Amino acid sequence: MSVGTARLSPLGAPPPRSLLRSPKGLATALTVLLSLCAATRLLAAAAEVNRYRMRDSLTLSTGFGHPGTLLSISMSLVMMAMLPTAVVFIVWFHRVRVNAGVYARGALRGGPGWAVGVWFVPVVGWTVLPCLIALKVWAASAARLPGKAARTSPAPVFAWAAAFAAAMLASGGASWFAGAAATQDAVDSALLVYAASDLVYAVAAVFAVLLVRRLSALQAAG
């Protein structure tokens, strides 16, 4: 090679791409979607209470003013908000688990695929298992930070898990109460139980926003 000629790098496989990806974009999307979930749950609760209050009325208005129509519309909005939120949340959950695996350098048990798979396991897959994964992700994400930041409390994980479990229990209780109702009065009263469960879901959505933003910020720090 002549003097002054640049030395070429040896040919070979390209350097491995880092598995780390920022979850902030997904966190922003989830903040919007979870806020919509909370808003639609509040709307559903209001519609259920309104339907209960109007149960004895013989002169119900027609069109969008009809309490039954309002309730149907609110429940449709709940489903429209919930489905995309669930998909984006699982994608975000998998992303932060992949990042945590890089931070912990293989110390976490189970592969990142479990961050998706647990949501298809009945009962514990929607409560206990996601909480355990989130705690490990939180610990791995915080451990790499210096000083007090490494001891950041995982309280948002517990708050989200507890609120979400309470919401599912409340929803199940409302369904059981409505199914066991033997009189029209009991059926009407079930509307108030459903309204209470929707309020708990709204609270769970708020705690989910807190978890998503705090954990995403934790992974973005340092």
C-alpha positions as semicolon CSV with decimal commas, in nm:
position;residue;x (nm);y (nm);z (nm)
1;M;0,000;0,000;0,000
2;S;0,142;0,335;-0,098
3;V;0,219;0,606;0,150
4;G;-0,074;0,834;0,211
5;T;-0,334;0,580;0,107
6;A;-0,606;0,524;0,369
7;R;-0,606;0,180;0,526
8;L;-0,929;-0,006;0,462
9;S;-1,110;-0,187;0,744
10;P;-1,108;-0,565;0,712
11;L;-1,420;-0,717;0,563
12;G;-1,650;-0,912;0,790
13;A;-1,988;-0,919;0,959
14;P;-2,134;-0,579;1,052
15;P;-2,124;-0,487;1,419
16;P;-2,427;-0,616;1,614
17;R;-2,710;-0,369;1,654
18;S;-2,795;-0,270;2,006
19;L;-3,124;-0,407;2,135
20;L;-3,181;-0,085;2,327
21;R;-3,462;0,133;2,199
22;S;-3,614;0,436;2,365
23;P;-3,969;0,370;2,492
24;K;-4,054;0,741;2,502
25;G;-4,251;0,742;2,175
26;L;-4,465;0,452;2,290
27;A;-4,503;0,620;2,629
28;T;-4,639;0,934;2,465
29;A;-4,887;0,734;2,261
30;L;-4,996;0,540;2,571
31;T;-5,044;0,860;2,769
32;V;-5,297;0,974;2,509
33;L;-5,466;0,635;2,475
34;L;-5,489;0,568;2,848
35;S;-5,630;0,916;2,902
36;L;-5,898;0,834;2,645
37;C;-5,968;0,509;2,828
38;A;-6,015;0,697;3,154
39;A;-6,242;0,953;2,986
40;T;-6,461;0,689;2,820
41;R;-6,492;0,497;3,148
42;L;-6,606;0,813;3,323
43;L;-6,856;0,873;3,043
44;A;-6,984;0,516;3,078
45;A;-7,022;0,557;3,454
46;A;-7,219;0,879;3,403
47;A;-7,442;0,709;3,143
48;E;-7,508;0,416;3,377
49;V;-7,602;0,643;3,663
50;N;-7,825;0,845;3,431
51;R;-7,993;0,526;3,307
52;Y;-8,053;0,420;3,667
53;R;-8,205;0,756;3,756
54;M;-8,439;0,741;3,456
55;R;-8,549;0,380;3,515
56;D;-8,898;0,477;3,632
57;S;-8,959;0,747;3,375
58;L;-9,248;0,680;3,135
59;T;-9,169;0,977;2,913
60;L;-8,811;0,914;2,808
61;S;-8,685;1,140;2,533
62;T;-8,588;0,997;2,196
63;G;-8,268;1,008;1,991
64;F;-7,936;1,077;2,161
65;G;-8,117;1,198;2,471
66;H;-8,251;0,850;2,544
67;P;-8,053;0,711;2,844
68;G;-8,033;0,365;2,685
69;T;-7,886;0,515;2,367
70;L;-7,634;0,715;2,566
71;L;-7,529;0,401;2,749
72;S;-7,482;0,208;2,424
73;I;-7,275;0,488;2,274
74;S;-7,056;0,515;2,584
75;M;-6,986;0,140;2,591
76;S;-6,894;0,148;2,221
77;L;-6,649;0,429;2,294
78;V;-6,502;0,225;2,581
79;M;-6,427;-0,064;2,344
80;M;-6,289;0,166;2,073
81;A;-6,044;0,316;2,323
82;M;-5,955;-0,006;2,503
83;L;-5,854;-0,226;2,207
84;P;-5,575;-0,006;2,060
85;T;-5,459;0,081;2,411
86;A;-5,414;-0,287;2,496
87;V;-5,208;-0,346;2,180
88;V;-4,980;-0,046;2,233
89;F;-4,938;-0,127;2,603
90;I;-4,820;-0,481;2,524
91;V;-4,575;-0,343;2,266
92;W;-4,444;-0,094;2,524
93;F;-4,423;-0,364;2,792
94;H;-4,215;-0,582;2,559
95;R;-3,987;-0,290;2,471
96;V;-3,903;-0,200;2,833
97;R;-3,846;-0,571;2,909
98;V;-3,600;-0,599;2,618
99;N;-3,418;-0,290;2,744
100;A;-3,407;-0,431;3,097
101;G;-3,251;-0,751;2,962
102;V;-2,971;-0,545;2,812
103;Y;-2,919;-0,356;3,137
104;A;-2,913;-0,675;3,346
105;R;-2,694;-0,862;3,095
106;G;-2,892;-1,186;3,101
107;A;-2,961;-1,185;3,475
108;L;-3,339;-1,174;3,427
109;R;-3,520;-1,506;3,421
110;G;-3,733;-1,586;3,119
111;G;-3,705;-1,425;2,781
112;P;-3,860;-1,093;2,678
113;G;-4,127;-1,288;2,493
114;W;-4,297;-1,348;2,827
115;A;-4,377;-0,976;2,838
116;V;-4,622;-1,056;2,557
117;G;-4,713;-1,414;2,645
118;V;-4,832;-1,350;3,000
119;W;-5,130;-1,149;2,875
120;F;-5,270;-1,469;2,722
121;V;-5,256;-1,658;3,053
122;P;-5,595;-1,647;3,233
123;V;-5,629;-1,468;3,569
124;V;-5,265;-1,451;3,690
125;G;-5,154;-1,345;3,343
126;W;-5,343;-1,019;3,383
127;T;-5,244;-0,950;3,743
128;V;-4,960;-1,129;3,922
129;L;-4,727;-1,216;3,633
130;P;-4,720;-0,868;3,472
131;C;-4,654;-0,718;3,814
132;L;-4,356;-0,949;3,871
133;I;-4,214;-0,870;3,527
134;A;-4,264;-0,497;3,579
135;L;-4,084;-0,514;3,915
136;K;-3,783;-0,687;3,755
137;V;-3,780;-0,435;3,471
138;W;-3,796;-0,148;3,719
139;A;-3,511;-0,291;3,929
140;A;-3,287;-0,353;3,626
141;S;-3,359;-0,007;3,487
142;A;-3,286;0,169;3,816
143;A;-2,979;-0,037;3,911
144;R;-2,767;0,114;3,633
145;L;-2,826;0,469;3,758
146;P;-2,592;0,639;4,006
147;G;-2,664;0,733;4,367
148;K;-3,018;0,772;4,494
149;A;-3,167;0,720;4,149
150;A;-3,074;0,352;4,174
151;R;-3,304;0,321;4,478
152;T;-3,611;0,473;4,312
153;S;-3,924;0,329;4,469
154;P;-4,125;0,088;4,251
155;A;-4,448;0,221;4,405
156;P;-4,597;0,299;4,059
157;V;-4,574;-0,071;3,974
158;F;-4,770;-0,174;4,284
159;A;-5,025;0,106;4,239
160;W;-5,091;0,008;3,877
161;A;-5,111;-0,365;3,951
162;A;-5,342;-0,319;4,250
163;A;-5,573;-0,077;4,067
164;F;-5,592;-0,298;3,759
165;A;-5,668;-0,608;3,967
166;A;-5,934;-0,416;4,161
167;A;-6,091;-0,298;3,835
168;M;-6,116;-0,653;3,700
169;L;-6,264;-0,776;4,029
170;A;-6,516;-0,492;4,027
171;S;-6,613;-0,566;3,667
172;G;-6,652;-0,936;3,742
173;G;-6,859;-0,855;4,049
174;A;-7,085;-0,628;3,846
175;S;-7,139;-0,902;3,585
176;W;-7,219;-1,156;3,857
177;F;-7,457;-0,914;4,029
178;A;-7,642;-0,847;3,703
179;G;-7,657;-1,217;3,617
180;A;-7,795;-1,309;3,960
181;A;-8,058;-1,034;3,958
182;A;-8,405;-1,188;3,989
183;T;-8,612;-0,870;3,970
184;Q;-8,615;-0,561;3,752
185;D;-8,514;-0,350;4,051
186;A;-8,206;-0,569;4,100
187;V;-8,122;-0,542;3,731
188;D;-8,150;-0,164;3,753
189;S;-7,935;-0,159;4,066
190;A;-7,666;-0,351;3,877
191;L;-7,617;-0,033;3,673
192;L;-7,474;0,135;3,983
193;V;-7,234;-0,157;4,036
194;Y;-7,121;-0,126;3,675
195;A;-7,075;0,247;3,724
196;A;-6,854;0,180;4,026
197;S;-6,642;-0,067;3,827
198;D;-6,599;0,189;3,548
199;L;-6,477;0,443;3,802
200;V;-6,220;0,191;3,928
201;Y;-6,107;0,131;3,568
202;A;-6,063;0,507;3,523
203;V;-5,841;0,515;3,833
204;A;-5,644;0,216;3,701
205;A;-5,586;0,400;3,373
206;V;-5,445;0,698;3,563
207;F;-5,205;0,473;3,756
208;A;-5,108;0,305;3,426
209;V;-5,013;0,647;3,286
210;L;-4,798;0,706;3,593
211;L;-4,624;0,369;3,551
212;V;-4,562;0,415;3,180
213;R;-4,419;0,763;3,215
214;R;-4,205;0,691;3,523
215;L;-4,058;0,365;3,391
216;S;-3,994;0,513;3,046
217;A;-3,820;0,811;3,205
218;L;-3,616;0,572;3,419
219;Q;-3,489;0,393;3,109
220;A;-3,419;0,721;2,931
221;A;-3,210;0,855;3,223
222;G;-2,843;0,804;3,265
